[in-house]
PDB file of C-alpha atoms in Angstrom:
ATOM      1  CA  UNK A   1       0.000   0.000   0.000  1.00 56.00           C
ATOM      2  CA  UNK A   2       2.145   3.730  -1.145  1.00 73.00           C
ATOM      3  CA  UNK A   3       2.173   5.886   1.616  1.00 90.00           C
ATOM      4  CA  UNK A   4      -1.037   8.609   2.055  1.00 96.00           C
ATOM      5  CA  UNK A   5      -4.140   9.486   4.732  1.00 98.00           C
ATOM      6  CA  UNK A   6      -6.875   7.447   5.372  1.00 98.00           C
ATOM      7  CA  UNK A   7      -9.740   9.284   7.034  1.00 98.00           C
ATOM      8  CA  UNK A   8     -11.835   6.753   8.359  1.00 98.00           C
ATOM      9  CA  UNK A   9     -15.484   7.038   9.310  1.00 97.00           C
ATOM     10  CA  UNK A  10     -14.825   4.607  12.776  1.00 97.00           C
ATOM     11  CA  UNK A  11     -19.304   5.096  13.419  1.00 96.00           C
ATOM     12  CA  UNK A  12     -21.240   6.005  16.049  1.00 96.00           C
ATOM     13  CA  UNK A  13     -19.380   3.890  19.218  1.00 95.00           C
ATOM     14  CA  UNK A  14     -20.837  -0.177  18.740  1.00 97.00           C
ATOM     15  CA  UNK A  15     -17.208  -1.552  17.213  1.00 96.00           C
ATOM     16  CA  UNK A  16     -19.401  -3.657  15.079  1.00 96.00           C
ATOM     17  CA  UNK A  17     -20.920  -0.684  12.991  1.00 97.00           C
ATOM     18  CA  UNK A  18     -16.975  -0.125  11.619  1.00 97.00           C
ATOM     19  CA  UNK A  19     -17.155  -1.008   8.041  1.00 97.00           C
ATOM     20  CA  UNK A  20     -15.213  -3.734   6.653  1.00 97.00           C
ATOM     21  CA  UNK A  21     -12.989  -0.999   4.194  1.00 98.00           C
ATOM     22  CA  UNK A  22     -12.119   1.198   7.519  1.00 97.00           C
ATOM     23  CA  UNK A  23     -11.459  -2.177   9.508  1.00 97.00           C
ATOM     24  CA  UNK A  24      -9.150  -3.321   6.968  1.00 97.00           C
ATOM     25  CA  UNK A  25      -7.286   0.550   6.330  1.00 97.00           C
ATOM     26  CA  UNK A  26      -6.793   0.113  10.286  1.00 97.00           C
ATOM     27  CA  UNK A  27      -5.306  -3.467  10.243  1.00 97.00           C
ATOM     28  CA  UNK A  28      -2.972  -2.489   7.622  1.00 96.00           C
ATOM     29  CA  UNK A  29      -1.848   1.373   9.336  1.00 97.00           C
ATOM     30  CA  UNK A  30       1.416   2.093  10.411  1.00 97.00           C
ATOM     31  CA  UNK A  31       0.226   4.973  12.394  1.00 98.00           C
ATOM     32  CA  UNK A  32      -3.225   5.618  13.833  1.00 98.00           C
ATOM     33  CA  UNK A  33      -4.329   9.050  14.889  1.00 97.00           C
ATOM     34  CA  UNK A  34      -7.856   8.984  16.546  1.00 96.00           C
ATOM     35  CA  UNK A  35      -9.961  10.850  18.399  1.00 91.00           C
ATOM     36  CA  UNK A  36      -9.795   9.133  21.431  1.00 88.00           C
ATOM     37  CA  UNK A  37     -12.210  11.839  23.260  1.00 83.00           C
ATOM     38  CA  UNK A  38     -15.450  10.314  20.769  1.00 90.00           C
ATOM     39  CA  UNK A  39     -14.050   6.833  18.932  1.00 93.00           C
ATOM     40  CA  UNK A  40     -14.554   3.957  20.519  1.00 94.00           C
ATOM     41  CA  UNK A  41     -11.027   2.320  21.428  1.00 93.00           C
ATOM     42  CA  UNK A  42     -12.076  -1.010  20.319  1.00 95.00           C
ATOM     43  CA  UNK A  43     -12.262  -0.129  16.640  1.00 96.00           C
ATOM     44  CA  UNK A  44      -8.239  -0.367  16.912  1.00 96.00           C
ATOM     45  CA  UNK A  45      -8.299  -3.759  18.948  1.00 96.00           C
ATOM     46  CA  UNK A  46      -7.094  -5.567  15.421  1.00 96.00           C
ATOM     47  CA  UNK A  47      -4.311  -2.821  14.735  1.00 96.00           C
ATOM     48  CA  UNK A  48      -0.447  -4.115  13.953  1.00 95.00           C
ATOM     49  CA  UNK A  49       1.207  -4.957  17.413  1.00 94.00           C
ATOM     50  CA  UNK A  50       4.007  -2.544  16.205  1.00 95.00           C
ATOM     51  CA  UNK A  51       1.166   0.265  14.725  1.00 96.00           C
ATOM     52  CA  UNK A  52       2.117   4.067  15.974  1.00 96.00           C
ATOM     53  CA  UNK A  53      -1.093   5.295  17.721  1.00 97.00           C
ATOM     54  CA  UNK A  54      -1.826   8.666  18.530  1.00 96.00           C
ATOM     55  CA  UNK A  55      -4.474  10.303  20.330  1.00 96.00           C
ATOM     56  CA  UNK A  56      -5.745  13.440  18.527  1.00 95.00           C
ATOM     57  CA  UNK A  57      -7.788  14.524  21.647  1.00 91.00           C
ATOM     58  CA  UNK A  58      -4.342  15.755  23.304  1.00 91.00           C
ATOM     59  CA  UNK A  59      -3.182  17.672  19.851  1.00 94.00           C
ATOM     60  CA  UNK A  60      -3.590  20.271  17.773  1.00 96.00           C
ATOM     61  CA  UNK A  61      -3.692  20.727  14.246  1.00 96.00           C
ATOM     62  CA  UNK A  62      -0.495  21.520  13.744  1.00 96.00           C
ATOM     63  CA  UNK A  63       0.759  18.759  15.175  1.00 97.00           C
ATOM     64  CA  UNK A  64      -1.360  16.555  14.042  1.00 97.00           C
ATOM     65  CA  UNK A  65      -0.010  17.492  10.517  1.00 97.00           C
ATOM     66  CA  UNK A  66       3.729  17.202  11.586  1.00 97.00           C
ATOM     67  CA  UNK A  67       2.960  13.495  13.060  1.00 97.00           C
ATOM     68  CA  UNK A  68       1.440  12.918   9.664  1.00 97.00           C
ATOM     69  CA  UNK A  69       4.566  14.264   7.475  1.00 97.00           C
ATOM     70  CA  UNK A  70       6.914  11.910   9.509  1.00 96.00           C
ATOM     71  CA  UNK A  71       5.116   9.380   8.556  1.00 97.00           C
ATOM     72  CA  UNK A  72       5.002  10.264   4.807  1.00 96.00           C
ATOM     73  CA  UNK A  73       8.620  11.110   4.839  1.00 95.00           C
ATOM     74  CA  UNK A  74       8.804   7.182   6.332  1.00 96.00           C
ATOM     75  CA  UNK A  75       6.590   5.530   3.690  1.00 96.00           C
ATOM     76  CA  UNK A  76       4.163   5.105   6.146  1.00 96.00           C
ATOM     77  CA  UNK A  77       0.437   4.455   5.670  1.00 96.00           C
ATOM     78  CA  UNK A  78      -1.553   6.828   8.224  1.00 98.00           C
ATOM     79  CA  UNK A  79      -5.054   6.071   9.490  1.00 98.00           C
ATOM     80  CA  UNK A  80      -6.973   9.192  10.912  1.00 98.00           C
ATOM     81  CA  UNK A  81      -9.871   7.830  12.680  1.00 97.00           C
ATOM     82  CA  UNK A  82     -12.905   9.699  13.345  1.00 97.00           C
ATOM     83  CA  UNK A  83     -16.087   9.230  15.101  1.00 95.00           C
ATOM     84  CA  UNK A  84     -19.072   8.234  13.205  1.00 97.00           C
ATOM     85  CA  UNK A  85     -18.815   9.669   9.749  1.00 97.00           C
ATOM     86  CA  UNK A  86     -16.042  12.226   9.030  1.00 95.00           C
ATOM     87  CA  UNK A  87     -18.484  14.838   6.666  1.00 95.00           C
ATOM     88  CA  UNK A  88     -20.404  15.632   9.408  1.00 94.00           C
ATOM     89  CA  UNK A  89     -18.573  18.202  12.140  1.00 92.00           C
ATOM     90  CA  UNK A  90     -15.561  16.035  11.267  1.00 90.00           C
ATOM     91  CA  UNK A  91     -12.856  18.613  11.746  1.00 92.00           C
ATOM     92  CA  UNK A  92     -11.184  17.027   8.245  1.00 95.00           C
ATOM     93  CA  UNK A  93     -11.749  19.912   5.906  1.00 95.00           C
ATOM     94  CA  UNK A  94      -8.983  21.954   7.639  1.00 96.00           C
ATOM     95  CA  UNK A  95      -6.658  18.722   7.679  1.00 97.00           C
ATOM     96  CA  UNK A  96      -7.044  17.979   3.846  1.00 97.00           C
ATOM     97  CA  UNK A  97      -6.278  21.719   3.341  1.00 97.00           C
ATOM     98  CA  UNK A  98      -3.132  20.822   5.097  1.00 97.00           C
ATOM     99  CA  UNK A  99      -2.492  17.461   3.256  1.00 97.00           C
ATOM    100  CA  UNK A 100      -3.212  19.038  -0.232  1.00 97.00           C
ATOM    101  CA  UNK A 101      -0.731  21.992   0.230  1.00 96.00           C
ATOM    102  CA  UNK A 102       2.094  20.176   1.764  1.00 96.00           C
ATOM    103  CA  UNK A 103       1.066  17.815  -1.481  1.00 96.00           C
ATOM    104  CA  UNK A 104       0.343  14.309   0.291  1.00 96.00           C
ATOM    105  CA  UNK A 105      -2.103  11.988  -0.957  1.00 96.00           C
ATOM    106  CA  UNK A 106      -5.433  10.547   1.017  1.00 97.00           C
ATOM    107  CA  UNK A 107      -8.701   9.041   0.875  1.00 97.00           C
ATOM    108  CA  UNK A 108     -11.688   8.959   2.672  1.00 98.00           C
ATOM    109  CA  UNK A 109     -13.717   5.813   4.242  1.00 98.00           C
ATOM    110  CA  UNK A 110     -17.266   6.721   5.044  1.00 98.00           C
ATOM    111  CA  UNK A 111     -18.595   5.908   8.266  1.00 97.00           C
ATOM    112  CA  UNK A 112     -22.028   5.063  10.270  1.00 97.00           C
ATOM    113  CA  UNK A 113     -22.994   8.833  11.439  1.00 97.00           C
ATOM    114  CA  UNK A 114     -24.547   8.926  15.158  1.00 96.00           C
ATOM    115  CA  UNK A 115     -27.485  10.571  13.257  1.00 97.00           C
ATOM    116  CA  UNK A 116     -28.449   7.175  12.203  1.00 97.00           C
ATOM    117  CA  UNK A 117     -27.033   5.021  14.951  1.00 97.00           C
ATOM    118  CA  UNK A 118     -29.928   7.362  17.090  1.00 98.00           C
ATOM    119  CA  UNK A 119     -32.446   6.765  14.626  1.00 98.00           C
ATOM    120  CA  UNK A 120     -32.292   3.123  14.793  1.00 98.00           C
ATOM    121  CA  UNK A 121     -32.799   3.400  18.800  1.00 98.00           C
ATOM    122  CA  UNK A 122     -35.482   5.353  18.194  1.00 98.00           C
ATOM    123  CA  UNK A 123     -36.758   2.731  16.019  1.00 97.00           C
ATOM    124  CA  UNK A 124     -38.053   5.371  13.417  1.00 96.00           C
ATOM    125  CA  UNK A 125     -37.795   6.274  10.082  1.00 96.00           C
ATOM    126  CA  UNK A 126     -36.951  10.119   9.863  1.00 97.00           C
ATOM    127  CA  UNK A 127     -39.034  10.327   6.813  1.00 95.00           C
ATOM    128  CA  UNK A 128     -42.219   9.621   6.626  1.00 93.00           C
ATOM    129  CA  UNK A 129     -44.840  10.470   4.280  1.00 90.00           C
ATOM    130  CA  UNK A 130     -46.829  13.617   4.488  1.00 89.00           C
ATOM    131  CA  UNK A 131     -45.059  14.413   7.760  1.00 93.00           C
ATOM    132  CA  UNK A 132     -41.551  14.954   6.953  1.00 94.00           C
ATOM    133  CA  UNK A 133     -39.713  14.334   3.936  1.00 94.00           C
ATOM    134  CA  UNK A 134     -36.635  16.697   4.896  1.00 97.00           C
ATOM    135  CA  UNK A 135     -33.937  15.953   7.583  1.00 97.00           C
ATOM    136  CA  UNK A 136     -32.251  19.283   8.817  1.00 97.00           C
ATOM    137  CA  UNK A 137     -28.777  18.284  10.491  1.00 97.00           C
ATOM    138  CA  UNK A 138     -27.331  21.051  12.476  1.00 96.00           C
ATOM    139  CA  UNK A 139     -26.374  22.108  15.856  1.00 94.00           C
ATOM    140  CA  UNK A 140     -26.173  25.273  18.158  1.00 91.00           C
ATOM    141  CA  UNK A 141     -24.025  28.250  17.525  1.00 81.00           C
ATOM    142  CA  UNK A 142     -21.876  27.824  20.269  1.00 73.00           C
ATOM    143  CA  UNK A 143     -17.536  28.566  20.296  1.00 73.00           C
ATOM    144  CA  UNK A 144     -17.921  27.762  16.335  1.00 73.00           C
ATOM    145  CA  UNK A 145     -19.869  30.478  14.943  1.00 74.00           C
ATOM    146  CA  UNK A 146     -22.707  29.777  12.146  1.00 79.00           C
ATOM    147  CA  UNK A 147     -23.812  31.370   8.775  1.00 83.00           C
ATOM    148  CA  UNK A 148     -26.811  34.004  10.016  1.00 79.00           C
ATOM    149  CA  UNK A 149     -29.119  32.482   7.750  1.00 85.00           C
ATOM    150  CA  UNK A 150     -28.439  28.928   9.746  1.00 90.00           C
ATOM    151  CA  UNK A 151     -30.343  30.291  13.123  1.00 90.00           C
ATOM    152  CA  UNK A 152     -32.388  27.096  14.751  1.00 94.00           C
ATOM    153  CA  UNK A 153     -35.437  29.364  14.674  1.00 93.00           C
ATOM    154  CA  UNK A 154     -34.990  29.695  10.937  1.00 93.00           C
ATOM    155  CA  UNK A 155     -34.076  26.311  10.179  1.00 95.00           C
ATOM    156  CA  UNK A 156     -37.419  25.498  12.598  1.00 94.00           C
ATOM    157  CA  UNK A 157     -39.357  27.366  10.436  1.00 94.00           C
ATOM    158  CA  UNK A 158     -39.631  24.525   8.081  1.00 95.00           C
ATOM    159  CA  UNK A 159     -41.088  22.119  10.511  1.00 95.00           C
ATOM    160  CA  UNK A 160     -39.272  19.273   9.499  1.00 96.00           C
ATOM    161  CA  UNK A 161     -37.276  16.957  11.061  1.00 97.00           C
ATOM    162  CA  UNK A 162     -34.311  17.746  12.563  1.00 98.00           C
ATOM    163  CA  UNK A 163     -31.500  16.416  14.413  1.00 98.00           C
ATOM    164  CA  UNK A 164     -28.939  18.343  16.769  1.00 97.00           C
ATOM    165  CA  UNK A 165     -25.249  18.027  17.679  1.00 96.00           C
ATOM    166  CA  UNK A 166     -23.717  19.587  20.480  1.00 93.00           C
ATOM    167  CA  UNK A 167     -26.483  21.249  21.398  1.00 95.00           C
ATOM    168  CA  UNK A 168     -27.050  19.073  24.742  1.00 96.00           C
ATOM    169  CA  UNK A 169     -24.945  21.400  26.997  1.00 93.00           C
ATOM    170  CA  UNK A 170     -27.376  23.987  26.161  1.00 94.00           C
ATOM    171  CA  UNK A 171     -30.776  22.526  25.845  1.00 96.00           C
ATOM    172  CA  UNK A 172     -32.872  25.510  27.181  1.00 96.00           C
ATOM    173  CA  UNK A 173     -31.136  27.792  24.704  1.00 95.00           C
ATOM    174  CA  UNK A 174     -32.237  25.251  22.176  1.00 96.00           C
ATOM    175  CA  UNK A 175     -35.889  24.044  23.112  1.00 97.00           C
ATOM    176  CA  UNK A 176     -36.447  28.193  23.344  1.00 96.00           C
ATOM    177  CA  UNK A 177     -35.396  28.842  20.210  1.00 95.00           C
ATOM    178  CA  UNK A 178     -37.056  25.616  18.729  1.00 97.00           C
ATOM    179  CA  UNK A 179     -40.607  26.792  20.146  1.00 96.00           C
ATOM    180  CA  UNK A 180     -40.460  30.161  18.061  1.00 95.00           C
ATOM    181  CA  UNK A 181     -41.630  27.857  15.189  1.00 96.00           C
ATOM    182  CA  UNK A 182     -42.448  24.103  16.181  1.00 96.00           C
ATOM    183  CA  UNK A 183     -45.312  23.499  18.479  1.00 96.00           C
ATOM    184  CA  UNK A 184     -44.927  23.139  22.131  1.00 96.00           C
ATOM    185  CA  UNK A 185     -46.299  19.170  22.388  1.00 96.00           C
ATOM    186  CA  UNK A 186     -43.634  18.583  19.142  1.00 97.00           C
ATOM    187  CA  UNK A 187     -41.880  15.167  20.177  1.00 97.00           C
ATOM    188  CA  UNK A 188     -38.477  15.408  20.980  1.00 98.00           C
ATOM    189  CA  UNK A 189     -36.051  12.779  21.796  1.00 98.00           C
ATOM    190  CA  UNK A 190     -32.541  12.578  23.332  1.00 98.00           C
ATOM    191  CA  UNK A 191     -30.296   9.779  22.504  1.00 98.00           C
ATOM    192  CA  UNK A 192     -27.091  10.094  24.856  1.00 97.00           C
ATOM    193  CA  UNK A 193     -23.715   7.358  23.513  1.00 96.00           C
ATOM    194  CA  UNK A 194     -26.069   6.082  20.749  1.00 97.00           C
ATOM    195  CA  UNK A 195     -24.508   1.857  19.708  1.00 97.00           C
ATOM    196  CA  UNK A 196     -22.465   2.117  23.286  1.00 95.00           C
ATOM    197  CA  UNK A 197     -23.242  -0.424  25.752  1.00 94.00           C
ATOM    198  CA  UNK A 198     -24.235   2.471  28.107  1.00 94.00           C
ATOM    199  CA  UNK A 199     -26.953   3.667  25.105  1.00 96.00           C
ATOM    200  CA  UNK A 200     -29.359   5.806  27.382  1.00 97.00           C
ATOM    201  CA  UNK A 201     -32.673   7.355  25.637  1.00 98.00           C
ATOM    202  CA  UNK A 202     -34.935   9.988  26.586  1.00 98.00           C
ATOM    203  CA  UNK A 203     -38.568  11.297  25.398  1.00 98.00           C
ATOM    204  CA  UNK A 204     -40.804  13.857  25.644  1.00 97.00           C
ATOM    205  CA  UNK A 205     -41.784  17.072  23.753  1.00 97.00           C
ATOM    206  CA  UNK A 206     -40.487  20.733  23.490  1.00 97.00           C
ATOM    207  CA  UNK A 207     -42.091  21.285  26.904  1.00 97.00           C
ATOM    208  CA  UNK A 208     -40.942  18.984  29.015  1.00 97.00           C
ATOM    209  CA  UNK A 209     -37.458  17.819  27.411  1.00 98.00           C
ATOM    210  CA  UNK A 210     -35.176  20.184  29.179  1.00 97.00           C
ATOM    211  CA  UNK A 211     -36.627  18.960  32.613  1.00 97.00           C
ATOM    212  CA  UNK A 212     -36.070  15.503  31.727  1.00 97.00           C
ATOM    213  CA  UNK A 213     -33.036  15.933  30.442  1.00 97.00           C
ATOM    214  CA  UNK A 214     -31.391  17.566  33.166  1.00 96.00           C
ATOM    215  CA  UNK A 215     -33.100  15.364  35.646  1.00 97.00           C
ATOM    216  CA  UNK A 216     -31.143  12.370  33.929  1.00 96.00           C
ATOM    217  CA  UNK A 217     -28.022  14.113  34.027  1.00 96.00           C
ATOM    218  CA  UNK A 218     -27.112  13.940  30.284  1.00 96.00           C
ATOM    219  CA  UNK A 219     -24.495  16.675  29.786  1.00 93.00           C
ATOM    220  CA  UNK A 220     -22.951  15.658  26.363  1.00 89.00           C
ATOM    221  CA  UNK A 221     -22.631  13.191  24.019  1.00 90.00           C
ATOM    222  CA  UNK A 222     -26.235  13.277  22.631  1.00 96.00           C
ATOM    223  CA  UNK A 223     -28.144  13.637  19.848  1.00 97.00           C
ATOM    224  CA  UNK A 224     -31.565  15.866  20.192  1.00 98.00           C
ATOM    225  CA  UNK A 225     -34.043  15.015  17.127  1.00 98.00           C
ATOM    226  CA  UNK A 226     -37.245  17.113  16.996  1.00 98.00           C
ATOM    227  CA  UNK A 227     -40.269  16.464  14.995  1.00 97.00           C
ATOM    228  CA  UNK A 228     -43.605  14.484  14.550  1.00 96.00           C
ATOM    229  CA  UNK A 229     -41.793  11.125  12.784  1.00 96.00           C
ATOM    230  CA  UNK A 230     -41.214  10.340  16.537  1.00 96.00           C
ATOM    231  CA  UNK A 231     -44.632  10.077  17.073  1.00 91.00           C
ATOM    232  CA  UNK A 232     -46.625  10.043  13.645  1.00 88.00           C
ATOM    233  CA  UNK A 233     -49.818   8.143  14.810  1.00 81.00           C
ATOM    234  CA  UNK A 234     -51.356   6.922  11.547  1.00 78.00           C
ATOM    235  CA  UNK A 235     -50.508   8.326   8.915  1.00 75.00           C
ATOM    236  CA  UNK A 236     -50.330   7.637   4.444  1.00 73.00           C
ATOM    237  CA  UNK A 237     -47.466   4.563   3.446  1.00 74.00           C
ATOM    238  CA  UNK A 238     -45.141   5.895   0.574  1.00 72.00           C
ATOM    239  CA  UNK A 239     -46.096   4.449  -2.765  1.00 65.00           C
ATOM    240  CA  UNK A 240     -42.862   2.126  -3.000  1.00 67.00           C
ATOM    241  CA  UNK A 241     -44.456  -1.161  -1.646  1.00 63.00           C
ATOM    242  CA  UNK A 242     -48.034  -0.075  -2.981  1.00 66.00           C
ATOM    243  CA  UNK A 243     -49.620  -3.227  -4.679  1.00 64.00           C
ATOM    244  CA  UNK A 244     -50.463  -0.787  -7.819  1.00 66.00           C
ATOM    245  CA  UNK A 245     -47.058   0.576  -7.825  1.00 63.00           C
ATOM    246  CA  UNK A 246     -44.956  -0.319 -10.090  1.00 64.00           C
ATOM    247  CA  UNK A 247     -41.266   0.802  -9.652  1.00 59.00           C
ATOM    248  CA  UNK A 248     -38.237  -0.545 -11.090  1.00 61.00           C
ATOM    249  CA  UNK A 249     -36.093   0.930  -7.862  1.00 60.00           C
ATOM    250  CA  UNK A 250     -38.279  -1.196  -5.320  1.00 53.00           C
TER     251      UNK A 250
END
């Protein structure tokens, strides 16, 4: 294997949601740099005795590019492992920045975002017909500022549903912002370490989440997801498994 960056998407926390290409680019790494504050240490249990690991959480950018040029200078094949998938409030659009001007060659493995790791223990489909057909992913302007346009009232506004990062440490903030345009008995849930062992869910709506959350003493690593898919009551099946339908996607 010639000597580059593998970002690889390690999923939401349950070892067994690492796909087989990112469990392979981490069997084969020289050196492993991974987030060891979110990733789940067990994703690296079938790394090379004699693998170089490194544990981002303790470095900054800058040196996590200089442990990366060693590397490169050493024909080494680097694994950069981040939680769930790497698109999505990854941190790896400043590092390829880095990689592409100091000319060194990567790839990128997808991963299993906690967006869908929650959904599954919610046991619902985020779109559902005539109730939501549009998933809004965001999260709170906190120390990382956001576009003005990217508000949570405005993105509310549509009604859809949505699902927060790093927004747990501030729920009031967010549940007051969220009622400027959802209802007040919208159904909200709170998925805290969704895949872990420890998995830990709660429910409610916009009025009573922020209660419930802080009375179970979730503080971070959570996902919020607001709208009516959580609790859709009857409602119309899509047309894809309609006996009149015919579709040559089904």
């Amino acid at each position: 294997m010639s000597s580059k960056v593998i970002f690889i998407g390690a999923g939401p926390g349950d070892p067994e949601l690492l796909t087989v290409k990112g469990y392979k680019a981490i069997e084969n790494a020289d050196v492993i740099i991974y987030a060891g504050s979110l990733v789940n240490k067990e994703v690296l249990n079938h790394r090379k005795k004699d693998s170089e690991v490194h544990n981002s959480a303790s470095l900054n950018l800058e040196e996590i590019i200089e442990i990366i040029k060693e590397a490169i200078e050493n024909n080494k094949t680097i694994a950069r492992v981040h939680t769930g998938d790497p698109s999505i409030y990854g941190a790896i659009g400043e590092q390829i920045r880095e990689l592409r001007n100091n000319n060194i060659d990567y790839e990128i493995i997808p991963g299993v975002s906690s967006v869908f790791a929650t959904a599954a223990a919610l046991e619902a489909e985020l779109t559902l017909p005539e109730i939501s057909q549009t998933v809004i992913i965001t999260r709170p302007e906190g120390r990382t500022p956001k576009p003005s346009g990217e508000s949570l009232k405005s993105l509310a506004s549509h009604n859809a549903t949505m699902c927060i990062f790093l927004g747990i440490g501030m729920i009031d903030k967010v549940v007051s912002e969220l009622k400027e345009e959802y209802s007040n008995d919208t159904p909200v849930a709170v998925v805290k370490k969704a895949s872990w062992s420890d998995e830990f869910i709660v429910r409610g709506t916009l009025d009573t989440i922020a209660q419930k959350v802080k009375e179970a003493n979730i503080t971070k690593t959570a996902m919020i997801v607001v709208g009516d898919v959580l609790n859709p009551g009857d409602f119309t099946p899509s047309k894809l498994y309609d006996a009149s339908f015919k579709h040559e996607y089904r």
